[in-house]
Short mmCIF file of C-alpha atoms in Angstrom, two decimals:
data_model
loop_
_atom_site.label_atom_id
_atom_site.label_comp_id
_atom_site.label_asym_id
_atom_site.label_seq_id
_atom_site.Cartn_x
_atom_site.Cartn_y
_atom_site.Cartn_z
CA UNK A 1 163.78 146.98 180.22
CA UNK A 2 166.65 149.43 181.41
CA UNK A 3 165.74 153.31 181.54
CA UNK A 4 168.72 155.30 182.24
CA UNK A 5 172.22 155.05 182.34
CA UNK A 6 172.45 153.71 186.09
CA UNK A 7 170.46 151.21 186.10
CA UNK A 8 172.01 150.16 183.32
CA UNK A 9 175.55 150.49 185.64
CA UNK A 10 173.37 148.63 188.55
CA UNK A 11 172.56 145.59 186.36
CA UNK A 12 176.04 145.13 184.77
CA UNK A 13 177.42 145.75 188.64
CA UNK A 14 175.07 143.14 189.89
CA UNK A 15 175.88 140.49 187.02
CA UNK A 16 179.85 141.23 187.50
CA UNK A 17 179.54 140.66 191.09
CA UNK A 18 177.17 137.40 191.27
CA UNK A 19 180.17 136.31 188.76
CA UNK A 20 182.81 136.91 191.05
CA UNK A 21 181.12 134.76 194.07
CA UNK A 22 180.37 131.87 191.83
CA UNK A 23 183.56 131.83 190.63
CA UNK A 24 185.09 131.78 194.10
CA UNK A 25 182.84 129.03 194.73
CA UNK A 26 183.99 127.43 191.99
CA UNK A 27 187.92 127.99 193.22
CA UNK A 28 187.18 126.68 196.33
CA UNK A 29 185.84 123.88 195.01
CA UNK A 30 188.50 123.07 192.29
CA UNK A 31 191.07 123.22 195.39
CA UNK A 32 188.79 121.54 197.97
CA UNK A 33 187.70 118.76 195.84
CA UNK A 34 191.36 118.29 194.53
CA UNK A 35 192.51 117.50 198.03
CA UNK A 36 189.65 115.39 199.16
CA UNK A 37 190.05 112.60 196.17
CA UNK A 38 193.77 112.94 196.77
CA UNK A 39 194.58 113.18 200.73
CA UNK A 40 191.54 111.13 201.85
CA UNK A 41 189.90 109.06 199.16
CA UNK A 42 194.32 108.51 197.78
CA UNK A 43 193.62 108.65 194.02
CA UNK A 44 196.30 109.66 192.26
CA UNK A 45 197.03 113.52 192.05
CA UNK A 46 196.48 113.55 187.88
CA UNK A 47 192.92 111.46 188.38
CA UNK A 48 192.17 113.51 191.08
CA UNK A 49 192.20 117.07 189.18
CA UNK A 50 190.79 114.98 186.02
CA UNK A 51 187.50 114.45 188.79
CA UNK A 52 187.54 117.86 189.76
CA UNK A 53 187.28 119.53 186.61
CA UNK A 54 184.65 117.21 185.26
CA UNK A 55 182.62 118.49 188.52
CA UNK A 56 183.91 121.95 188.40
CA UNK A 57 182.57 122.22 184.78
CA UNK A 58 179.24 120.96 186.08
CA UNK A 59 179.02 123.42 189.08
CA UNK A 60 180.36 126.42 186.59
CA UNK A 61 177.82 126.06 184.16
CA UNK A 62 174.80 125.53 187.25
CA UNK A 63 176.08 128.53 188.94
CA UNK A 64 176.12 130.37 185.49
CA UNK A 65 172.95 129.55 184.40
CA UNK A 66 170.65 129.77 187.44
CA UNK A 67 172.56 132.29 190.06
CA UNK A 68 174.59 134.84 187.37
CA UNK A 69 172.09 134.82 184.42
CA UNK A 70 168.47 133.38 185.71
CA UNK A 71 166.70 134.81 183.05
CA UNK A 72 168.38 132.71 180.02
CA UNK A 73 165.61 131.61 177.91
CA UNK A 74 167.89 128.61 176.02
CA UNK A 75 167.20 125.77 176.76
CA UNK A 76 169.23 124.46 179.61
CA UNK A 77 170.57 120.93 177.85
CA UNK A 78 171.18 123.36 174.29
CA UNK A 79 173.51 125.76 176.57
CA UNK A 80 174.73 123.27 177.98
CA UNK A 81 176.12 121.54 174.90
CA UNK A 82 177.35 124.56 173.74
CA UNK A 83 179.50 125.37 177.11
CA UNK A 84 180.88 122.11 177.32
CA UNK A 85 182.10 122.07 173.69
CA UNK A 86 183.84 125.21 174.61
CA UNK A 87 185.13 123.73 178.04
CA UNK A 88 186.72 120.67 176.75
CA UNK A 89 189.00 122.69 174.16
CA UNK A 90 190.26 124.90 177.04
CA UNK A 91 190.10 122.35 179.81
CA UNK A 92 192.42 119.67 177.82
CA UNK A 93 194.80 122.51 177.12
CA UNK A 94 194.79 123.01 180.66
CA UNK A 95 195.11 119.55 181.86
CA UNK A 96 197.61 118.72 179.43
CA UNK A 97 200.17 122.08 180.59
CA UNK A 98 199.34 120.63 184.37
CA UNK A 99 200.28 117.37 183.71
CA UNK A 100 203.73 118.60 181.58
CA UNK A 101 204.36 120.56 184.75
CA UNK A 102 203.81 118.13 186.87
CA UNK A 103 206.08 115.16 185.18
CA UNK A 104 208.39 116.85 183.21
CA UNK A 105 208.77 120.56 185.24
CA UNK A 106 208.56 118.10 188.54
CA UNK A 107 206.87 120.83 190.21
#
């Protein structure tokens, strides 16, 4: 239970900043996984990110539950469920604005 004021501060610090390094893992993944499947393994660049996020989502919601917020009491497949619902909506969005920038932007 939080007493005062700054330890309040202390425990919001320490959450915000156990969120930052995860998801800096999780950039350096997206970007080092990316590469991998497509520079050494060759799969094509779409199939490639495709992988990635699928593992991205994966290490996102491991680093979530058991390094930013260990004391969840949900269970883990319930949360789990629930995250990846709310992944898929915004992770199709972003797959499909990569892909129309990739083929029809030709960046």
């Amino acid at each position: 239970m939080i007493r005062s004021r700054g330890e309040f501060y202390a425990v919001r610090f320490s959450s915000l900043l156990r969120f930052a390094i995860s998801s800096g893992i999780a950039f350096v993944a997206n970007l080092g996984l990316t590469a991998f499947l497509h520079e050494v393994l060759f799969l094509p660049v779409t199939w490639a990110y495709l992988v990635t996020l699928c593992c991205v989502l994966l290490l996102n919601f491991c680093m979530l539950r058991y390094f930013v917020f260990p004391g969840s009491q949900t269970k883990a497949s319930n949360q789990f469920i629930v995250v990846a619902v709310s992944s898929v909506a915004f992770r199709a969005i972003e797959y499909a604005s990569y892909l129309l920038l990739l083929t029809v932007v030709k960046l």
